[in-house]
Structure formats: structure tokens, C-alpha cells
PDB file of C-alpha atoms in Angstrom:
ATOM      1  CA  UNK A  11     -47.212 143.333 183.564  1.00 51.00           C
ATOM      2  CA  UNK A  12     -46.803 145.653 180.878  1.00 54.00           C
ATOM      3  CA  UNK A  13     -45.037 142.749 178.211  1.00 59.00           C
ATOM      4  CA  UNK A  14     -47.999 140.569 179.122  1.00 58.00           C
ATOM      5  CA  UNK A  15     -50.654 143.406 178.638  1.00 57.00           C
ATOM      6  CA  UNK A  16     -48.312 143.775 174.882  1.00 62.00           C
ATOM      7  CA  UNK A  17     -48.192 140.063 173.881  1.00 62.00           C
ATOM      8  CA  UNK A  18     -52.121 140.080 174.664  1.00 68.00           C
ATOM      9  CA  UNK A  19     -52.966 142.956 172.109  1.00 74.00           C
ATOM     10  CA  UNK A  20     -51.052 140.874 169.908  1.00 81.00           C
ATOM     11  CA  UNK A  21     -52.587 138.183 169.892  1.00 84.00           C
ATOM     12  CA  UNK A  22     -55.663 139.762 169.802  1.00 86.00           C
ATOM     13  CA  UNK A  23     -54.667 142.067 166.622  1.00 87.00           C
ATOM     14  CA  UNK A  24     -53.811 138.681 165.098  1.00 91.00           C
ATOM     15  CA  UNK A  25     -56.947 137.186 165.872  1.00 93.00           C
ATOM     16  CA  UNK A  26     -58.749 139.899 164.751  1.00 95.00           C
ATOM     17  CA  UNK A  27     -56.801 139.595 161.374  1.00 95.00           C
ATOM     18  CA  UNK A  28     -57.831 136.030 161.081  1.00 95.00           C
ATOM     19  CA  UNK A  29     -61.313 136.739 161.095  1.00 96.00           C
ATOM     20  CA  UNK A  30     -61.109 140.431 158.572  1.00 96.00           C
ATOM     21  CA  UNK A  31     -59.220 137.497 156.206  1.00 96.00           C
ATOM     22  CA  UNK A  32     -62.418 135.199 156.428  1.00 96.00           C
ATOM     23  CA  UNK A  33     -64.958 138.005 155.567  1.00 96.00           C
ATOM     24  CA  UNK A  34     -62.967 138.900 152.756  1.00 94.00           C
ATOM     25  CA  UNK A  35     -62.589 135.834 151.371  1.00 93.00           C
ATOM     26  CA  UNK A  36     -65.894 134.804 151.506  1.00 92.00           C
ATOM     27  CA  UNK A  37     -67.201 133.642 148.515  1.00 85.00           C
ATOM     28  CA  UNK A  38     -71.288 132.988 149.429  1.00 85.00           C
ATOM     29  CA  UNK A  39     -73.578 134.573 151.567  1.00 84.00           C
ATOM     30  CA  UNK A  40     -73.192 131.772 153.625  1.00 86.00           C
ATOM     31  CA  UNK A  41     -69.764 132.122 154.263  1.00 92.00           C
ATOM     32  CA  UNK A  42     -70.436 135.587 154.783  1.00 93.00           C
ATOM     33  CA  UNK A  43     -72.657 135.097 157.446  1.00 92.00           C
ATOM     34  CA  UNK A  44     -70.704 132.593 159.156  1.00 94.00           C
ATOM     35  CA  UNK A  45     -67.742 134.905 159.313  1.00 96.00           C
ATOM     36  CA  UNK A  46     -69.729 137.805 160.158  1.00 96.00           C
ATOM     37  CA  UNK A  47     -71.290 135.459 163.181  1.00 96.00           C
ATOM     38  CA  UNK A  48     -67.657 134.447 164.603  1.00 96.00           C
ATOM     39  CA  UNK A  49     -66.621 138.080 164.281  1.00 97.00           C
ATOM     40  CA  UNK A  50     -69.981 139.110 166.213  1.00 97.00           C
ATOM     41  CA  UNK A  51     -68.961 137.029 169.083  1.00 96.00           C
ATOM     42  CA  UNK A  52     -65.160 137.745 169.003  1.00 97.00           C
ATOM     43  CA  UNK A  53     -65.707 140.991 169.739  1.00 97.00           C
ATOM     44  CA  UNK A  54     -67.995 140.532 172.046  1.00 97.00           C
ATOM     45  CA  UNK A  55     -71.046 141.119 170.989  1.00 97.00           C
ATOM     46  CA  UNK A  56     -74.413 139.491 170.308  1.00 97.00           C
ATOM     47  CA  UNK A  57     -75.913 140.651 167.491  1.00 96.00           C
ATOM     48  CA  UNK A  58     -74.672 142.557 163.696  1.00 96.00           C
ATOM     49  CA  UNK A  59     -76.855 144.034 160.858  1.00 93.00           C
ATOM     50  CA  UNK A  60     -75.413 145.135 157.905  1.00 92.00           C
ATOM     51  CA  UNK A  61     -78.213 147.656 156.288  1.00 86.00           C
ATOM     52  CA  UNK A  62     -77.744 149.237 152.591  1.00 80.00           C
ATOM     53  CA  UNK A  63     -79.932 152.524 152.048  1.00 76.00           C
ATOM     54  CA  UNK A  64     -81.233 153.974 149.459  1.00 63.00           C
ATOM     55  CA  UNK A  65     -81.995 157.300 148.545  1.00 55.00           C
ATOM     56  CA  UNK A  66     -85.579 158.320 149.120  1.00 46.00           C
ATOM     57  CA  UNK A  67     -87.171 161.837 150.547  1.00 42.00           C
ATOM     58  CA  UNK A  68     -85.984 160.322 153.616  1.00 47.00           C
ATOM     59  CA  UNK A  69     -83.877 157.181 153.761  1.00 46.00           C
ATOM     60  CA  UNK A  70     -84.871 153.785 153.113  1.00 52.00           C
ATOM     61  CA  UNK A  71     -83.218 150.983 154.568  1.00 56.00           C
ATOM     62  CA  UNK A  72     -82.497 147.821 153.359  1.00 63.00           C
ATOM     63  CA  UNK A  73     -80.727 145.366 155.226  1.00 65.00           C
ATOM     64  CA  UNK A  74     -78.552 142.906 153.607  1.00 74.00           C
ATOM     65  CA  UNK A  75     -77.600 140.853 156.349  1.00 83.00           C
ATOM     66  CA  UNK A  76     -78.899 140.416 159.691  1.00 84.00           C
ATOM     67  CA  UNK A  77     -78.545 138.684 162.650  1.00 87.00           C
ATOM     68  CA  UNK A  78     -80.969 140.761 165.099  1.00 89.00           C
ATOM     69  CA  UNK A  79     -83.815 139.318 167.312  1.00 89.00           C
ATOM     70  CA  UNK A  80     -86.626 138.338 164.939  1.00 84.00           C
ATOM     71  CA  UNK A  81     -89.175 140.502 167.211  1.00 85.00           C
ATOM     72  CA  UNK A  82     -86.943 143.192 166.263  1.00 83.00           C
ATOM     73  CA  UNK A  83     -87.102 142.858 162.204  1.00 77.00           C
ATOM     74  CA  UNK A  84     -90.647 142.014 162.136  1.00 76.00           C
ATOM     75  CA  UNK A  85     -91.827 145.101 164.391  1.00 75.00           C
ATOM     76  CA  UNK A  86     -89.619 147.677 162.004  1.00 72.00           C
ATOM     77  CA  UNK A  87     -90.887 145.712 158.627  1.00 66.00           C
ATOM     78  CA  UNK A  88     -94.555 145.754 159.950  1.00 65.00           C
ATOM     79  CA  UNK A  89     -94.285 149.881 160.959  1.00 62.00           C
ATOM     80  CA  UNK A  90     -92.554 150.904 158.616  1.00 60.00           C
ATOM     81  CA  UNK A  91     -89.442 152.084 161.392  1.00 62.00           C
ATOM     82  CA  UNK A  92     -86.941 152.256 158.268  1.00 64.00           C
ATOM     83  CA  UNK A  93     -88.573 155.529 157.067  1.00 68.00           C
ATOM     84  CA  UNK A  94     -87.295 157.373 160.286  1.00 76.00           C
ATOM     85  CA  UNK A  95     -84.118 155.158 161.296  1.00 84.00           C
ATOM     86  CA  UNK A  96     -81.900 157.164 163.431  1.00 91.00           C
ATOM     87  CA  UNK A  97     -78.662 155.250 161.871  1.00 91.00           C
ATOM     88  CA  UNK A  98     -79.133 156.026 159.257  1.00 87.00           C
ATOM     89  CA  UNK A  99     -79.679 159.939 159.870  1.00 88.00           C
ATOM     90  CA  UNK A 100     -76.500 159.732 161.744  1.00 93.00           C
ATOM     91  CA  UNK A 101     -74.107 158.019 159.022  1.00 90.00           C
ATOM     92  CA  UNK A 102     -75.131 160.423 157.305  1.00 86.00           C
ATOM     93  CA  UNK A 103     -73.703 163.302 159.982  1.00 88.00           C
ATOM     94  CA  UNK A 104     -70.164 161.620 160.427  1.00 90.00           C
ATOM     95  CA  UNK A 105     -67.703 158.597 159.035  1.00 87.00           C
ATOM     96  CA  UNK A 106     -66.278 157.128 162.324  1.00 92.00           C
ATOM     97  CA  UNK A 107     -68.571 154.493 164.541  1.00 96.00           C
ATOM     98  CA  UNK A 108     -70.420 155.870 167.244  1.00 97.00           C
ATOM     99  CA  UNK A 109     -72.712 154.127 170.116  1.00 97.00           C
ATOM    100  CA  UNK A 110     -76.222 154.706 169.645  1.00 97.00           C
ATOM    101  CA  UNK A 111     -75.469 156.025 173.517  1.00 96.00           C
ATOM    102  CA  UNK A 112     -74.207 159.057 171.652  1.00 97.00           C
ATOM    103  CA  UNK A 113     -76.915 159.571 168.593  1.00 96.00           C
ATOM    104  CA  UNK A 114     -77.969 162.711 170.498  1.00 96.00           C
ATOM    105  CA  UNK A 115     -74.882 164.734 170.059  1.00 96.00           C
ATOM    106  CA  UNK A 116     -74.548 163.443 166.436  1.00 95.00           C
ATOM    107  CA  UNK A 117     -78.383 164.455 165.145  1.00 94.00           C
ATOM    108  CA  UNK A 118     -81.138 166.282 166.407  1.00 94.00           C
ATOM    109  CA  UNK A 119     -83.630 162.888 167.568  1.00 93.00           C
ATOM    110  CA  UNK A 120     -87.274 163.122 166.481  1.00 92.00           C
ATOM    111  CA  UNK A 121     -90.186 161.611 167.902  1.00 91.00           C
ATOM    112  CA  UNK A 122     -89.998 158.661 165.454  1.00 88.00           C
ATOM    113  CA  UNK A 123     -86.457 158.079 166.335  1.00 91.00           C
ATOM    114  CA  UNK A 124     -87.231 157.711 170.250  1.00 92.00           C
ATOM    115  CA  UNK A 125     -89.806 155.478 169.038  1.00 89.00           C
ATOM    116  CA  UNK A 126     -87.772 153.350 167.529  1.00 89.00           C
ATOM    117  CA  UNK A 127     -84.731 153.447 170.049  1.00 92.00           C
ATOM    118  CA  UNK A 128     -87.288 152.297 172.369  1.00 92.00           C
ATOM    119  CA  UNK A 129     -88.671 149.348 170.326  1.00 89.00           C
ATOM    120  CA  UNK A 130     -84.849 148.030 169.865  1.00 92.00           C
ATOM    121  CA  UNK A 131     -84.596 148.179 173.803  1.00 93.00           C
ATOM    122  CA  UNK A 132     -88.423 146.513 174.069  1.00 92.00           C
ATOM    123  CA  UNK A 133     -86.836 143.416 171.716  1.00 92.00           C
ATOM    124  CA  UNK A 134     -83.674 142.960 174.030  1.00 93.00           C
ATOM    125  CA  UNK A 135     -81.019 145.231 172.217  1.00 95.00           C
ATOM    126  CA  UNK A 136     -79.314 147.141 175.002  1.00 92.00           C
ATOM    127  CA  UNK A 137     -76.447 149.471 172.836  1.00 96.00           C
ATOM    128  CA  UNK A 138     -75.126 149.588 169.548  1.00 97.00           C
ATOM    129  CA  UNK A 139     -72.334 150.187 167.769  1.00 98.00           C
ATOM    130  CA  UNK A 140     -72.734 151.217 163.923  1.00 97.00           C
ATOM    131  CA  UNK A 141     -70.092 152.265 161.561  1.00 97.00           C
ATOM    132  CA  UNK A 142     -70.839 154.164 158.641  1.00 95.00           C
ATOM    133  CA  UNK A 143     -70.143 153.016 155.090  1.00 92.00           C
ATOM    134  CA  UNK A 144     -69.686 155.581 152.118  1.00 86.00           C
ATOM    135  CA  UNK A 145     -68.342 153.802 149.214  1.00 79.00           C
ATOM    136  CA  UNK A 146     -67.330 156.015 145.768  1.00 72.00           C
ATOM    137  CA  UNK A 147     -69.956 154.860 143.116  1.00 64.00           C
ATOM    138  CA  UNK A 148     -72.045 152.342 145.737  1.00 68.00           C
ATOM    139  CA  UNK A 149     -74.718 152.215 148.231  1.00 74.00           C
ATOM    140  CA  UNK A 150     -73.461 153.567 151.123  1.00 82.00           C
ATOM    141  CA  UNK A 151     -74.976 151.846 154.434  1.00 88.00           C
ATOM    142  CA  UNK A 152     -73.626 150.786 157.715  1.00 93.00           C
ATOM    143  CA  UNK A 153     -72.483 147.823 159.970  1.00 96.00           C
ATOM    144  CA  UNK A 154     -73.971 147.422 163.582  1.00 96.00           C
ATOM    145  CA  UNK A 155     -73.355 145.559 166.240  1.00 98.00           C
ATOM    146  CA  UNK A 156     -74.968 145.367 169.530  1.00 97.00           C
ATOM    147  CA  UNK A 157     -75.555 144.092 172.701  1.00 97.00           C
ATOM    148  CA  UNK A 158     -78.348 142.280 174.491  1.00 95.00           C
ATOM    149  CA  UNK A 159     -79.798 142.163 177.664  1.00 88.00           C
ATOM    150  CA  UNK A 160     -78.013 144.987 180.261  1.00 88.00           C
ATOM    151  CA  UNK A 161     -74.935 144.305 178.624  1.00 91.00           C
ATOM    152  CA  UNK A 162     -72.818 147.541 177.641  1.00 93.00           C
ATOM    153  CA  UNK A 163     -70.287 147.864 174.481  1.00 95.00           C
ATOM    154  CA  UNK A 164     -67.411 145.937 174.645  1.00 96.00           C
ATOM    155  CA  UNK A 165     -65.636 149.357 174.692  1.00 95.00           C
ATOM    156  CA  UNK A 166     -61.862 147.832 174.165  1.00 94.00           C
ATOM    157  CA  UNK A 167     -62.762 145.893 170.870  1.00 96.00           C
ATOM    158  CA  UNK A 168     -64.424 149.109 169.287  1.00 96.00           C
ATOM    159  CA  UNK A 169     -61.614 150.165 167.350  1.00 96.00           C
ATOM    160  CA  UNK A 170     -61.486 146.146 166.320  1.00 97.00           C
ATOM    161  CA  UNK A 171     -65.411 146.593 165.497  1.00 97.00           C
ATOM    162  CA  UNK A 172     -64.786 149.449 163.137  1.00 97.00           C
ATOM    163  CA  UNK A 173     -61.891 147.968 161.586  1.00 96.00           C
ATOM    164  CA  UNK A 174     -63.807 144.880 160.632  1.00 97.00           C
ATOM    165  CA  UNK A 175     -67.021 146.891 159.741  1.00 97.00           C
ATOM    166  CA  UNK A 176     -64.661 148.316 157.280  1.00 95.00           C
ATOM    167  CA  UNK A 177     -63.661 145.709 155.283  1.00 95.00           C
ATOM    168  CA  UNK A 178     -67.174 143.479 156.078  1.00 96.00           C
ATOM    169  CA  UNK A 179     -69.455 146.343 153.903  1.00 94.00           C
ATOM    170  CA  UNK A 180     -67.776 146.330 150.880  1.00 91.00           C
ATOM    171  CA  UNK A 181     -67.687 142.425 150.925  1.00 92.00           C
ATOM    172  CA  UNK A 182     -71.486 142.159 151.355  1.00 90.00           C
ATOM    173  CA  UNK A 183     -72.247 144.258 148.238  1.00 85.00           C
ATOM    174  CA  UNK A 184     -69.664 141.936 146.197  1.00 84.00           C
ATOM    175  CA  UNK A 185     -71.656 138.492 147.720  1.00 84.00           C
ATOM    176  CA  UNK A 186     -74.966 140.553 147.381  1.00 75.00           C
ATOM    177  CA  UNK A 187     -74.766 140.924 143.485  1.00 71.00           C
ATOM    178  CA  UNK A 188     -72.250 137.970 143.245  1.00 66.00           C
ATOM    179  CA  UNK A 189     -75.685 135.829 145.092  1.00 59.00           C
ATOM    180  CA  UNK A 190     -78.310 137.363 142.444  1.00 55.00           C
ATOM    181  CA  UNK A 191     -76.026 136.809 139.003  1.00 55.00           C
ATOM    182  CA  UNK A 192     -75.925 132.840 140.481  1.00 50.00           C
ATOM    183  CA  UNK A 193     -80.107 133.114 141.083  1.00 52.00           C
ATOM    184  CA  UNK A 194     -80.330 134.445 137.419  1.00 52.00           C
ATOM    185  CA  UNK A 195     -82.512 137.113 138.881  1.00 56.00           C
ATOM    186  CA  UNK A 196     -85.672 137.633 137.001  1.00 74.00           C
ATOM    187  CA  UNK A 197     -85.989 140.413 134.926  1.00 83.00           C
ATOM    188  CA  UNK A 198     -88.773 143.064 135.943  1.00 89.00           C
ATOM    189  CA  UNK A 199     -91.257 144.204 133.238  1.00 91.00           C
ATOM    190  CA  UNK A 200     -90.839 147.756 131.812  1.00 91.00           C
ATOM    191  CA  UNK A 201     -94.388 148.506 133.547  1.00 94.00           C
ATOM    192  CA  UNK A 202     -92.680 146.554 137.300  1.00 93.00           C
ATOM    193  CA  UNK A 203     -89.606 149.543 135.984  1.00 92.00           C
ATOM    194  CA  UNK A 204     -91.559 152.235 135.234  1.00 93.00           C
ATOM    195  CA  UNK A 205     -92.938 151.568 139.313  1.00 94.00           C
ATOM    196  CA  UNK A 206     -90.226 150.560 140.917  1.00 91.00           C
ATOM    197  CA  UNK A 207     -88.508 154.103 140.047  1.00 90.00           C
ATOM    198  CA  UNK A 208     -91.185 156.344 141.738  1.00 92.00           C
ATOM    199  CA  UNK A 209     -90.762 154.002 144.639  1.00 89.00           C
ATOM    200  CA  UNK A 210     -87.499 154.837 144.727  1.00 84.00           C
ATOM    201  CA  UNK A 211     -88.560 158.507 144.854  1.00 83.00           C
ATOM    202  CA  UNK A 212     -90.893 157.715 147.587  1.00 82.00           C
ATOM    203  CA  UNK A 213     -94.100 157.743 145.757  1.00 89.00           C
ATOM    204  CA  UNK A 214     -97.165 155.822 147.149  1.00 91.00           C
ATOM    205  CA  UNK A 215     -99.603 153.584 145.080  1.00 93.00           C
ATOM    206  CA  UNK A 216    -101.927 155.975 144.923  1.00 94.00           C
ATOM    207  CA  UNK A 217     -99.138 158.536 143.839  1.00 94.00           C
ATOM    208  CA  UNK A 218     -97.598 155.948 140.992  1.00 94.00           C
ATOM    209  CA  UNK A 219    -101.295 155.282 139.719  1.00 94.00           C
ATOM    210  CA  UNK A 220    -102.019 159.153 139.685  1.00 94.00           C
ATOM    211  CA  UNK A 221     -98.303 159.248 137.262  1.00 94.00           C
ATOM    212  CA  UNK A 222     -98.456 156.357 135.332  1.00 94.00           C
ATOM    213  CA  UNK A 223    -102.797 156.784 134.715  1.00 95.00           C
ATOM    214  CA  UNK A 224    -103.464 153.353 136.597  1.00 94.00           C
ATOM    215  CA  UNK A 225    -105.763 152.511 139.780  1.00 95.00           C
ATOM    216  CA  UNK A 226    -103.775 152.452 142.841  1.00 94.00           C
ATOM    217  CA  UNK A 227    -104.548 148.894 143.144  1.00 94.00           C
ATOM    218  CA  UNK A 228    -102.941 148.365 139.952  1.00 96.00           C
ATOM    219  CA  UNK A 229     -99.952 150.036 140.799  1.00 94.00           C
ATOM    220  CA  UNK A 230     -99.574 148.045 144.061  1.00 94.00           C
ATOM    221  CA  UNK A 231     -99.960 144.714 141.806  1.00 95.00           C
ATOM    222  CA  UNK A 232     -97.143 145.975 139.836  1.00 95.00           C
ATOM    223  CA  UNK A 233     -95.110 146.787 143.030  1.00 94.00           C
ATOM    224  CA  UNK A 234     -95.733 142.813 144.655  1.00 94.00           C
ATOM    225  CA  UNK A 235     -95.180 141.410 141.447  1.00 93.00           C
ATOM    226  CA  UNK A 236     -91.964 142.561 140.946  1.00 92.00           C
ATOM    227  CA  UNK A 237     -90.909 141.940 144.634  1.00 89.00           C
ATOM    228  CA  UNK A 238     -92.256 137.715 143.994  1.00 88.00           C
ATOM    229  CA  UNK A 239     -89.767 138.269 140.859  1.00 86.00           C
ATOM    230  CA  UNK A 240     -87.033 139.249 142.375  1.00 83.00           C
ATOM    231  CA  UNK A 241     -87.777 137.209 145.714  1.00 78.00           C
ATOM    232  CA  UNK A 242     -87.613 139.682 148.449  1.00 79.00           C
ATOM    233  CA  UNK A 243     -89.622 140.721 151.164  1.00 78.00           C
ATOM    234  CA  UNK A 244     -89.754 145.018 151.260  1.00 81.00           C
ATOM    235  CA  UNK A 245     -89.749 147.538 148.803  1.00 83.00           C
ATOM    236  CA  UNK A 246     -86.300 148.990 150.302  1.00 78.00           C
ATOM    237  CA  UNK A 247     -84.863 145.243 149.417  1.00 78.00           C
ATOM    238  CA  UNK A 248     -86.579 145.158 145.640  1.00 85.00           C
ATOM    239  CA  UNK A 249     -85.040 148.641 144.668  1.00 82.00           C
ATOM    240  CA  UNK A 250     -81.114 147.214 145.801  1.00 76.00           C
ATOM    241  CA  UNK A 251     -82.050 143.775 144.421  1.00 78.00           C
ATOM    242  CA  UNK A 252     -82.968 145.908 141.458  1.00 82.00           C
ATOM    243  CA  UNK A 253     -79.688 148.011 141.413  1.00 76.00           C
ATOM    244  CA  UNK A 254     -77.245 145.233 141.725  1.00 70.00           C
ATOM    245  CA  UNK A 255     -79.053 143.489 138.790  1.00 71.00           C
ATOM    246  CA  UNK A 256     -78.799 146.340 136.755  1.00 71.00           C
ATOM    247  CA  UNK A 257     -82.333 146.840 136.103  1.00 82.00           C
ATOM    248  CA  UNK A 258     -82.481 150.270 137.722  1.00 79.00           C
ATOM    249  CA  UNK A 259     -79.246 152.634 137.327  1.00 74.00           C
ATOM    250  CA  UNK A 260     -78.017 154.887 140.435  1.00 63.00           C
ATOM    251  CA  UNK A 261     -79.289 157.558 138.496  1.00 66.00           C
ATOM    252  CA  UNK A 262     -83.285 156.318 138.820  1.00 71.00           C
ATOM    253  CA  UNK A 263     -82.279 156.271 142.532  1.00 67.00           C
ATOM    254  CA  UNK A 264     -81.036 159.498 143.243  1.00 60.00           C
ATOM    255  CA  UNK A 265     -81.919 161.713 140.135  1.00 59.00           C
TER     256      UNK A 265
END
């Protein structure tokens, strides 16, 4: 019993390295999300997000890779949800993974937060696992993964989950920028810049107009422009896109 339960962890821990090898050698966002999608199920999971935030009064999220119910992404695009993501309050309150079970003991919960714990469970997300990612001189972020349905965490391949969160964050920054220098990202005009920084600093349109002397409309034709530029779909997404580009510096982020 006990050299069978051994040569099964194993195996497993060899599996598990044969999937942390593919992430890290994955040389697209395509074979990035492939990996990430056999690693999702290995574990025994059914979904993984990989968000990037960015400094604003609160925190903004930006998620880099996703593979969470649609009804899910749409609802916390269309309300806005990333201003008050629980997650992301939490990363910010520890290092190790926790389930979002356990987001309770780890940060005070708001109103917002419920809200949005709720809407996960109202799209089919039952639990999640997220590991935080603080990176020296990079956006720090996190990898999730969850469950759907009434399933519960797949509590034995947790410490596999945070291993491969590990070494899956860093890679999606280096496929991330290594994606936009192959797109030849456009560059933003120094008006799009001088926009894009206050709405990194959480400024509204009708705040950037009030700064910058322009109509509020104006400001928000600046803001949309640059996003068609750079091709992405949120103002969280345009300020990384932004960063890894170089076109804004860590300091317009978090000065």
C-alpha cells in the first residue's frame, strides 16, 4: 500500500514536471494557452485566469489570459467588477495560494466584493484557487484556477497548482510583450500619453478634460483611440499593453 501510494506521487510529480516544462517553453500565446489548458485539466480543474494589475486608487485588473465562462468576463467588463476584485485585495495581504473559501480570514470583504463572489457563483464558478504573483521590477498579478458546477478544489493537487502558477506568471509577461514586439504595436500619440497616464491614476473623462483643458468627450476620444491602436478591449488592458511596449514607464503607473 504505502510503495504504491509512493510510486503514484511520482508519477504524478513527473507529470506535473512535464507540463511546468511546456509553459515554460512556450514560445506564443498560443502555446501558452494550450499548456495552460492541459495543466487546467491535470490538476483537476475547469477553468484558469491569469490577471496582471495595475496600480490605480484601487486596483485595476487586467487579465492576460483567460479561460473563464464568457458570462463571467462580460458581466465584470460591463460593471466595472475589476475596480473592487477581492483577488486582488487579497494578493495583496499574503504570497501563498489561498481558496476564495478562505478570502474572509485574509481581508476584510466589502459589499462590492460579495457582489462579485456572487456573480462568479451566478456564471457557474463554484471555488477558486489563486496564487499571488509579486515579481521584482514587474506587474505583479495572480493565477486562478477554479471549479465549476458543485465541484470543490481538487485539494491534493494544490501544492501542484501553486507550483505551476509559479512558473506560468512570469511566462505570460515574457509571451505578453514577446506577442506585441511581433504585432509592431502602434505607437500612441503624445495627447493618447498624456491620457492614458491619468487613467492610470484613476482619473475619469471628465477629470482628464478638467487637467489637460479638453471636453470630456474629447478626452474619452483620446482614451478609445488609443485602445483601437493598441487593439484591446478595457482601459486596465491599454495601460499593460502600454507598459510592455514601453510607451508608459512603471513610474507613470505608480508615481
Amino acid at each position: 500500500m504505502g510503495s504504491s501510494h509512493a510510486a503514484s506521487q511520482t508519477s504524478r510529480a513527473k507529470n506535473c514536471e512535464t507540463i511546468v516544462e511546456a509553459i515554460r517553453h512556450a514560445a506564443t500565446a498560443e502555446a501558452f494557452r494550450d499548456a495552460m489548458f492541459r495543466a487546467t485539466g491535470w490538476l483537476g480543474f475547469d477553468h484558469y485566469s491569469i490577471c496582471h494589475y495595475v496600480k490605480d486608487r484601487g486596483r485595476t485588473l487586467a487579465v492576460s489570459f483567460s479561460q473563464m465562462p464568457p458570462e463571467w468576463q462580460r458581466a465584470v467588463s460591463l460593471h466595472h467588477y475589476w475596480k473592487h476584485c477581492p483577488i486582488a485585495a487579497a494578493c495583496q495581504s499574503t504570497v501563498g495560494g489561498f481558496a476564495w473559501s478562505t478570502l474572509p480570514s485574509i481581508i476584510e470583504l466589502h459589499p462590492e466584493h460579495k457582489q462579485m463572489l456572487a456573480l462568479a457563483r451566478q456564471c457557474g464558478i463554484s471555488e477558486g484557487f489563486s496564487v499571488p504573483a509579486h515579481l521584482p521590477s514587474a506587474v505583479s498579478g495572480s493565477v486562478t484556477f477554479a471549479t465549476a458546477g458543485n465541484r470543490t478544489l481538487p485539494i491534493e493537487a494544490l501544492p501542484y497548482a501553486q507550483y505551476i502558477a509559479t512558473t506560468a506568471y512570469p511566462v505570460s509577461l515574457e509571451v505578453t510583450q514577446s506577442s506585441l514586439k511581433t504585432r509592431h504595436a502602434a505607437r500612441l500619440s503624445d495627447r493618447q500619453l498624456e491620457c492614458l497616464r491619468l487613467v492610470a491614476h484613476g482619473k475619469s473623462d471628465w477629470e482628464i478634460g478638467q487637467l489637460l483643458g479638453i471636453s470630456k468627450e474629447t478626452a474619452h476620444k483620446h482614451i478609445q483611440g488609443a485602445m483601437r491602436r493598441l487593439a484591446v478591449s478595457s482601459r486596465a488592458q491599454l495601460i499593460v499593453q502600454a507598459l510592455f511596449s514601453s510607451q508608459l514607464t512603471y513610474g507613470d503607473v505608480l508615481n
